[in-house]
XYZ file of C-alpha atoms in Angstrom:
551
model
C -1.513 -4.410 9.839
C -2.831 -7.871 10.663
C -1.803 -11.491 10.360
C -2.881 -13.237 7.135
C -5.640 -15.769 7.580
C -5.997 -19.349 6.620
C -8.463 -20.550 4.372
C -9.874 -22.877 7.172
C -10.829 -19.952 9.262
C -11.907 -17.450 6.549
C -15.752 -17.766 7.389
C -15.152 -17.211 10.904
C -12.799 -14.297 10.275
C -15.171 -12.736 7.722
C -17.418 -11.903 10.729
C -14.756 -9.906 12.666
C -12.344 -8.794 9.773
C -13.923 -5.271 9.633
C -12.865 -4.320 13.096
C -9.206 -4.775 11.954
C -9.291 -2.413 9.154
C -8.779 0.854 11.034
C -5.467 2.294 11.859
C -5.732 5.698 13.140
C -2.669 8.147 13.181
C -2.328 10.948 15.719
C 0.458 13.590 15.234
C 3.308 13.769 17.722
C 3.692 17.107 19.538
C 7.167 17.547 21.094
C 7.259 17.592 24.880
C 3.747 16.255 25.418
C 2.246 12.718 25.670
C 0.496 11.536 22.469
C -1.512 8.540 21.746
C -1.289 6.470 18.579
C -3.449 3.492 17.907
C -3.315 0.546 15.593
C -6.479 -1.338 15.734
C -7.009 -1.716 19.514
C -3.262 -1.252 20.358
C -2.341 2.037 22.127
C 0.856 3.660 22.890
C 1.974 6.928 24.625
C 5.195 8.741 24.761
C 6.677 11.706 26.648
C 9.991 13.337 25.801
C 11.731 16.262 27.437
C 12.723 19.194 25.248
C 16.037 19.045 23.929
C 16.677 15.436 25.009
C 19.942 13.940 24.323
C 18.503 10.544 24.165
C 14.977 8.638 23.339
C 13.480 5.304 22.927
C 12.959 4.712 19.342
C 11.713 1.282 18.845
C 10.226 -1.653 20.928
C 9.893 -5.346 19.948
C 7.727 -6.864 22.786
C 6.009 -9.710 21.045
C 8.239 -11.899 18.611
C 7.156 -15.276 17.393
C 9.568 -17.186 19.504
C 9.219 -19.352 22.597
C 9.037 -17.145 25.694
C 9.255 -14.083 23.361
C 13.123 -14.581 23.242
C 14.668 -11.731 21.188
C 12.396 -8.874 22.424
C 14.330 -5.655 22.747
C 14.198 -1.815 23.309
C 16.176 0.391 20.896
C 17.463 3.871 22.288
C 19.122 6.580 20.440
C 21.812 8.329 22.417
C 23.206 11.683 21.260
C 25.272 12.521 24.272
C 27.280 10.081 26.373
C 26.553 9.650 30.125
C 25.175 7.708 32.822
C 22.200 6.255 30.981
C 19.645 3.533 32.201
C 16.507 1.816 30.935
C 13.831 0.548 33.244
C 10.472 -1.109 33.027
C 9.817 -0.635 36.789
C 11.149 -4.173 37.697
C 14.519 -4.289 36.095
C 17.064 -1.601 35.168
C 19.597 -1.863 32.471
C 22.756 0.208 32.175
C 23.518 1.629 28.564
C 27.049 1.819 27.074
C 28.972 4.973 27.834
C 28.924 6.027 24.087
C 26.475 7.498 21.573
C 24.345 5.739 18.701
C 21.477 3.473 18.659
C 21.492 0.402 21.098
C 19.216 -2.517 21.086
C 18.901 -3.708 24.698
C 18.051 -7.223 24.971
C 18.454 -10.337 27.196
C 18.859 -12.694 23.907
C 21.392 -10.869 21.715
C 21.530 -13.972 19.367
C 17.738 -13.926 18.722
C 17.763 -10.042 18.450
C 20.484 -9.339 15.980
C 18.489 -10.495 13.151
C 15.726 -7.920 13.763
C 17.588 -4.672 14.080
C 20.720 -2.750 12.728
C 21.278 -1.070 16.048
C 24.353 -2.194 18.089
C 23.040 -5.095 20.076
C 23.664 -4.747 23.970
C 23.098 -7.849 26.073
C 21.727 -7.016 29.753
C 21.383 -9.352 32.630
C 18.627 -6.875 34.302
C 15.150 -8.546 34.475
C 13.930 -6.367 31.635
C 10.881 -8.014 29.967
C 8.455 -6.452 27.975
C 5.052 -7.766 28.786
C 2.647 -8.408 25.849
C -0.374 -7.112 27.689
C 1.326 -3.633 28.277
C 4.458 -1.910 29.808
C 5.821 1.363 30.659
C 9.606 2.196 29.904
C 11.736 4.893 31.231
C 15.024 6.352 29.969
C 17.071 8.337 32.291
C 20.523 10.045 32.345
C 22.005 10.670 35.766
C 18.856 9.621 37.330
C 16.681 12.275 35.505
C 13.915 11.229 33.228
C 14.528 12.124 29.461
C 11.927 9.859 27.724
C 9.067 7.581 28.630
C 7.038 5.175 26.514
C 4.078 3.045 27.412
C 1.889 0.624 25.282
C -1.070 -1.691 25.759
C -1.606 -5.184 24.055
C 1.339 -5.387 21.802
C 0.490 -7.003 18.444
C 2.227 -10.095 17.545
C 5.333 -9.867 15.436
C 5.172 -6.153 15.212
C 7.598 -3.383 16.264
C 6.530 -0.057 17.878
C 8.682 2.541 15.808
C 8.909 6.228 16.524
C 10.004 8.767 13.793
C 7.660 11.896 12.908
C 4.831 9.530 14.116
C 4.662 6.544 16.449
C 3.463 3.223 14.775
C 2.903 -0.369 15.338
C 4.683 -1.680 12.131
C 5.296 -5.306 11.005
C 8.582 -6.667 11.749
C 10.783 -6.224 8.660
C 8.925 -3.076 7.299
C 10.927 -0.038 7.051
C 8.747 3.152 6.166
C 9.848 5.271 3.408
C 9.365 9.134 3.045
C 7.960 10.336 -0.349
C 10.665 11.064 -2.945
C 10.181 14.064 -5.366
C 11.982 14.277 -8.713
C 11.827 17.536 -10.631
C 11.528 18.220 -14.361
C 10.740 14.680 -15.345
C 9.755 13.235 -18.825
C 6.480 11.316 -18.564
C 4.019 9.660 -20.951
C 0.488 9.531 -19.832
C -2.014 6.962 -21.051
C -5.250 5.091 -20.155
C -6.743 1.827 -20.678
C -8.535 0.087 -22.328
C -7.555 2.598 -25.140
C -3.785 2.048 -25.185
C -3.102 -1.679 -24.278
C 0.339 -1.390 -26.110
C 1.622 1.317 -23.927
C 2.260 -0.792 -20.752
C 4.195 -3.353 -22.904
C 6.104 -0.661 -24.794
C 7.171 0.688 -21.151
C 8.846 -2.703 -20.308
C 10.446 -3.584 -23.524
C 13.930 -3.363 -24.266
C 15.378 -3.610 -20.675
C 19.275 -4.135 -20.713
C 20.259 -3.993 -17.095
C 17.219 -4.423 -14.842
C 13.450 -5.331 -15.225
C 11.649 -5.439 -11.756
C 7.850 -6.184 -12.069
C 5.635 -5.882 -9.028
C 2.157 -7.352 -9.301
C -1.028 -8.072 -7.450
C -1.787 -10.579 -10.289
C 0.126 -11.373 -13.531
C -1.539 -13.547 -16.161
C -0.592 -11.510 -19.460
C 1.141 -13.702 -21.926
C 2.542 -10.701 -23.790
C 4.244 -9.483 -20.609
C 5.566 -12.993 -19.544
C 7.091 -13.274 -23.150
C 8.843 -9.908 -22.473
C 10.033 -10.726 -19.233
C 11.696 -14.066 -20.586
C 13.092 -12.241 -23.607
C 14.921 -9.717 -21.298
C 16.087 -12.557 -19.153
C 17.575 -14.240 -22.212
C 19.333 -10.892 -23.240
C 21.175 -11.113 -19.787
C 18.946 -8.571 -18.032
C 18.211 -8.966 -14.426
C 14.732 -9.998 -14.216
C 12.786 -10.139 -10.938
C 8.886 -10.536 -10.340
C 7.101 -10.158 -7.094
C 3.477 -11.202 -6.930
C 0.748 -11.545 -4.179
C 0.380 -15.103 -2.884
C -3.346 -14.921 -2.217
C -5.526 -12.565 -4.286
C -8.998 -12.154 -3.633
C -10.835 -15.083 -5.287
C -7.687 -17.178 -5.573
C -4.810 -17.253 -8.003
C -5.858 -18.523 -11.365
C -4.417 -21.559 -12.969
C -3.490 -19.305 -15.788
C -1.346 -17.277 -13.521
C 0.184 -20.458 -12.411
C 1.127 -21.475 -15.673
C 2.690 -18.105 -16.299
C 4.665 -18.384 -13.255
C 5.910 -21.816 -14.003
C 6.854 -20.689 -17.409
C 8.808 -17.686 -15.815
C 10.467 -20.079 -13.346
C 11.308 -22.691 -15.731
C 13.046 -19.965 -18.056
C 15.246 -19.009 -15.041
C 13.377 -15.806 -13.929
C 13.544 -14.995 -10.287
C 9.754 -15.078 -9.149
C 8.935 -14.322 -5.497
C 5.539 -14.667 -3.826
C 4.546 -12.696 -0.838
C 2.692 -15.104 1.715
C 2.486 -16.201 5.220
C 0.921 -15.456 8.577
C 3.757 -13.031 9.318
C 3.481 -11.053 5.875
C 4.079 -7.401 6.314
C 1.176 -6.459 4.147
C -2.317 -7.700 3.892
C -2.014 -7.735 0.281
C 0.923 -6.895 -2.139
C -1.207 -4.780 -4.063
C 0.851 -2.382 -6.456
C 1.203 -2.566 -10.171
C 4.572 -1.136 -11.356
C 7.796 -1.921 -13.164
C 11.428 -0.697 -13.119
C 12.948 -0.855 -16.443
C 16.519 0.363 -16.516
C 16.252 4.088 -15.856
C 12.409 4.314 -16.414
C 9.398 3.271 -14.530
C 5.840 2.474 -15.274
C 3.186 2.899 -12.606
C -0.343 1.529 -13.243
C -3.816 1.336 -11.709
C -4.360 -2.040 -13.609
C -3.089 -5.486 -13.059
C -0.850 -7.346 -15.493
C -3.636 -9.218 -17.021
C -5.676 -9.121 -20.283
C -8.514 -7.286 -18.362
C -6.124 -4.734 -17.183
C -3.102 -3.964 -19.071
C -4.345 -5.976 -22.147
C -7.169 -3.583 -22.592
C -10.017 -6.184 -22.433
C -12.186 -4.531 -19.979
C -11.072 -1.920 -17.379
C -10.888 1.767 -17.357
C -7.337 2.353 -15.957
C -4.842 5.015 -15.882
C -1.041 4.567 -16.452
C 2.100 6.623 -16.630
C 5.645 6.064 -17.779
C 8.519 8.006 -16.127
C 11.768 8.393 -17.825
C 13.890 9.247 -14.672
C 16.675 7.290 -13.063
C 15.892 8.855 -9.740
C 12.193 7.613 -9.988
C 13.384 4.231 -11.111
C 15.769 3.840 -8.276
C 13.285 4.743 -5.827
C 10.936 2.091 -7.101
C 13.836 -0.327 -7.265
C 14.437 0.317 -3.540
C 10.730 -0.401 -2.703
C 10.864 -3.584 -4.877
C 14.082 -4.771 -3.072
C 12.689 -3.915 0.354
C 9.538 -5.852 -0.349
C 11.002 -8.873 -2.138
C 13.991 -9.803 0.059
C 12.486 -10.452 3.529
C 11.215 -13.683 5.211
C 7.391 -13.210 4.085
C 8.583 -13.819 0.445
C 9.251 -17.224 -1.168
C 10.150 -18.646 -4.389
C 7.245 -19.512 -6.698
C 8.886 -23.112 -7.194
C 8.416 -23.709 -3.232
C 5.164 -22.016 -2.998
C 3.172 -23.644 -6.051
C 2.830 -26.957 -4.077
C 0.434 -25.366 -1.700
C -2.340 -24.703 -4.439
C -5.489 -26.147 -5.397
C -7.828 -25.392 -8.543
C -11.249 -24.036 -9.004
C -13.317 -21.885 -11.441
C -12.752 -18.243 -12.319
C -14.044 -15.478 -15.002
C -12.007 -14.173 -17.925
C -12.346 -10.982 -19.636
C -12.668 -10.895 -23.475
C -13.903 -7.259 -24.380
C -12.594 -5.114 -27.184
C -12.661 -1.177 -27.102
C -11.541 1.689 -29.375
C -8.923 4.199 -28.655
C -10.658 7.304 -27.651
C -7.774 8.872 -25.856
C -4.379 8.361 -27.129
C -1.193 8.569 -24.950
C 0.365 12.045 -24.478
C 3.882 13.035 -23.447
C 5.355 16.004 -21.423
C 8.117 16.980 -19.144
C 6.357 17.146 -15.814
C 7.365 19.804 -13.242
C 7.706 17.110 -10.692
C 6.896 13.446 -9.935
C 6.462 12.265 -6.286
C 6.750 8.582 -5.554
C 4.132 7.682 -2.852
C 3.769 4.330 -1.018
C 1.318 2.872 1.438
C 1.223 2.183 4.273
C 4.395 4.630 4.415
C 3.207 7.950 3.546
C 0.441 8.047 0.888
C -2.376 8.913 3.037
C -0.824 11.971 4.545
C 0.488 13.162 1.161
C -2.945 12.794 -0.404
C -4.728 14.627 2.434
C -2.258 17.388 2.047
C -2.904 17.561 -1.628
C -6.604 17.671 -1.247
C -6.397 20.347 1.418
C -4.379 22.644 -0.876
C -6.818 22.182 -3.861
C -8.385 25.558 -4.810
C -10.367 24.883 -8.114
C -11.175 21.159 -9.078
C -10.943 17.858 -7.512
C -11.836 14.726 -9.744
C -11.845 11.451 -8.096
C -12.247 8.082 -10.031
C -12.491 4.953 -7.850
C -14.208 1.523 -8.133
C -15.848 2.268 -4.564
C -14.932 4.326 -1.513
C -14.891 2.448 1.965
C -17.320 4.463 3.864
C -18.338 8.155 4.542
C -15.952 8.441 7.301
C -12.789 7.498 5.183
C -10.241 10.227 5.763
C -9.622 11.064 2.014
C -13.415 11.361 1.424
C -13.527 13.544 4.449
C -10.877 15.738 3.038
C -12.781 15.910 -0.422
C -15.994 16.842 1.348
C -13.857 19.793 3.141
C -12.757 20.962 -0.310
C -16.501 20.844 -1.525
C -17.451 23.018 1.454
C -14.911 25.745 0.587
C -16.017 25.913 -2.957
C -13.785 23.488 -4.915
C -15.559 21.675 -7.773
C -15.531 17.999 -6.380
C -16.606 15.305 -8.679
C -16.635 11.635 -7.684
C -16.940 8.901 -10.445
C -17.671 5.288 -9.051
C -18.229 1.932 -10.566
C -21.435 0.191 -11.219
C -21.021 -3.427 -11.339
C -22.821 -6.153 -9.508
C -20.291 -6.169 -6.595
C -20.037 -2.494 -5.956
C -23.443 -0.953 -7.043
C -25.532 -1.045 -3.848
C -22.513 0.146 -1.760
C -22.094 3.060 -4.186
C -25.721 3.868 -4.182
C -25.592 4.016 -0.510
C -22.530 6.142 -0.252
C -24.092 8.655 -2.853
C -27.459 8.647 -0.705
C -25.287 9.510 2.402
C -23.457 12.265 0.544
C -26.837 13.784 -0.626
C -28.110 13.976 3.078
C -24.997 15.517 4.019
C -24.601 17.963 1.181
C -28.286 18.762 0.597
C -28.462 20.692 -2.842
C -24.671 21.527 -3.002
C -23.608 22.537 -6.526
C -19.817 21.772 -5.376
C -20.054 18.024 -5.045
C -21.578 15.605 -7.448
C -21.226 11.728 -7.403
C -21.935 9.533 -10.423
C -21.842 5.876 -11.240
C -20.281 5.279 -14.561
C -21.467 3.134 -17.259
C -18.835 2.242 -19.998
C -21.293 2.678 -22.868
C -18.611 1.250 -25.266
C -15.543 3.092 -23.755
C -14.798 0.534 -21.234
C -16.222 -2.448 -19.370
C -15.845 -1.274 -15.728
C -14.224 1.359 -13.475
C -11.005 -0.014 -12.070
C -8.883 3.226 -12.278
C -7.706 4.871 -8.731
C -6.965 8.308 -9.809
C -7.179 12.083 -8.613
C -6.951 15.423 -10.634
C -6.386 18.140 -8.011
C -5.854 21.395 -9.707
C -2.544 20.783 -11.846
C -1.652 17.362 -10.099
C -2.555 14.037 -11.157
C -2.173 10.879 -8.969
C -1.909 7.548 -10.636
C -1.654 4.325 -8.955
C -2.857 1.346 -6.956
C -4.637 2.982 -3.955
C -8.143 2.260 -3.327
C -10.090 4.833 -1.215
C -10.590 2.538 1.902
C -8.832 2.008 5.201
C -7.343 -1.411 4.305
C -5.495 -0.027 1.271
C -3.875 2.864 2.827
C -3.302 1.255 6.314
C -2.516 -2.516 5.460
C -1.618 -2.994 1.893
C 1.531 -2.395 0.005
C 0.513 0.338 -2.589
C 2.429 2.632 -4.877
C 1.260 5.650 -6.849
C 2.859 8.722 -8.447
C 1.715 12.328 -7.981
C 2.532 14.041 -11.235
C 2.530 17.928 -10.883
C 1.970 19.242 -14.344
C -0.836 21.107 -15.766
C -0.762 19.413 -19.255
C -0.688 15.913 -17.548
C -3.557 16.884 -15.208
C -5.605 18.245 -18.211
C -5.121 14.884 -19.823
C -6.493 12.821 -17.145
C -9.168 15.509 -16.569
C -10.320 14.917 -20.218
C -10.579 11.230 -19.771
C -12.398 11.894 -16.645
C -14.906 14.217 -18.460
C -15.465 11.783 -21.270
C -16.163 8.820 -18.796
C -18.558 11.176 -16.862
C -20.497 12.594 -19.696
C -20.145 9.689 -22.212
C -21.254 6.909 -19.688
C -25.045 7.801 -19.759
C -25.483 7.941 -15.993
C -27.296 10.649 -14.192
C -25.898 12.520 -11.363
C -26.654 10.393 -8.205
C -28.758 9.995 -6.327
C -31.176 11.016 -9.268
C -30.474 7.851 -11.271
C -28.230 5.088 -12.050
C -27.275 3.279 -15.062
C -25.852 -0.364 -14.374
C -23.415 -2.005 -16.817
C -24.373 -5.516 -17.862
C -21.685 -8.061 -17.154
C -20.437 -11.189 -18.982
C -19.148 -14.367 -17.650
C -16.555 -16.748 -19.272
C -14.570 -19.783 -17.957
C -11.417 -20.536 -16.208
C -9.742 -22.158 -13.286
C -8.421 -20.840 -9.841
C -5.801 -21.831 -7.419
C -7.312 -21.743 -3.854
C -4.354 -21.100 -1.516
C -3.893 -21.410 2.284
C -5.617 -18.105 3.271
C -8.413 -15.791 2.370
C -8.943 -12.147 3.367
C -11.400 -9.328 3.008
C -12.205 -8.155 -0.390
C -9.528 -5.535 -1.617
C -10.683 -5.366 -5.279
C -12.328 -7.447 -7.946
C -10.621 -8.620 -11.155
């Protein structure tokens, strides 16, 4: 994860932003030294077997003068004569058990950790350019951690893997809920489905958005607030291309009505983009591939997937994600944020499409909440690795041939799984999708188990914007694009729905788009969809980043 970039530096940063995108995870094996990298930041750790204590967190590079507030957290399971050393200073730990944050500046540290803060007078200082720390009991080495080039305002955190994580970010495990009623739908076929999903809230209505311009959605949020419902909105502060004046008007209206609207922004933001599209409505939740705007949930252009889940546990899990994301110091109220905005031009969508695939309801065997950067990539790779018969993938584009989810899909094709990949064919992704298809052709030759197609809507939709998977009897619906930035740097949310009926529903949509679009299997031929342009205005914010997705 990387700092957000100001608009003044966007052109220079565009030349180097690509080298920030990769975060490579390496599994940790008990009792051996293991490397983990975040960009160019390396760390290793060694733990003895059956250790009674370990180093669990480092914060070497806070954004304070002289790095005041840096700390090391240790987890002690057995009381004893414990010490922590960096080779220059040695700190003695309390004679007790629990998690202790060892620091020279307890007043600065306490706001960054829930561990018991322990002040030390030892010359224990964490060098930004690299350090090695050793945890000992009665003089015997129990754990060792070393790192190189600590990223600013990030914490090294150790659980089942070691990570450099933004300060304020707490990873979540995937949450699975069994026997769950769901409604599956697609866009632009069913634009009333997302609205119906958020209607009638009595207790809570939380809406997470990359962009929000739908007047119908804003009306429902205000109506819920006026009924006494707790309504909260969280949006991305600097979407690609800027925030439209239409969105500013919508957020102004929400704020004036008394709705709590927060914006994720700033150089120390935990995510490159706040990119999810979901809502929590009392005891149900809706998760989408589409933005809350006319081209998405309004059914004016995009092919998208969505699902509503009638499940208190699923709703509570997403509410916890929302609260985590909306209540740290990288979010500010819209009323404070809007004064930083300027205006410029943007396109608008005005298409109209028929309903080819109505919604369907089922009781899913299981629904799993996936989030990025927490857990989604690992879970999706496991899902793909376990696929036996069919693997259908729809994406606007795929980052590159070496993207790890794509590599997993290629392995599935190698073992005989029918793998089909449906990509977009608009002006901004046609060439890269052609190039990817050509690369896959060279890799697979005349393989009959892997085919790639660029979709043309042919009256069914305007462009591919869905990010979906059908893997045997499991369907995945959410905001996760197949590129390193999405899974490693963005906040993303998806649901994995394990149910044959639901999987067949999305497979039928996929098949219709595959065969009804009119494009040949690549690389034999491509049919490109024409695009239309309309007018509008945009807010240019204080930063710009690499392209995550178009409208």
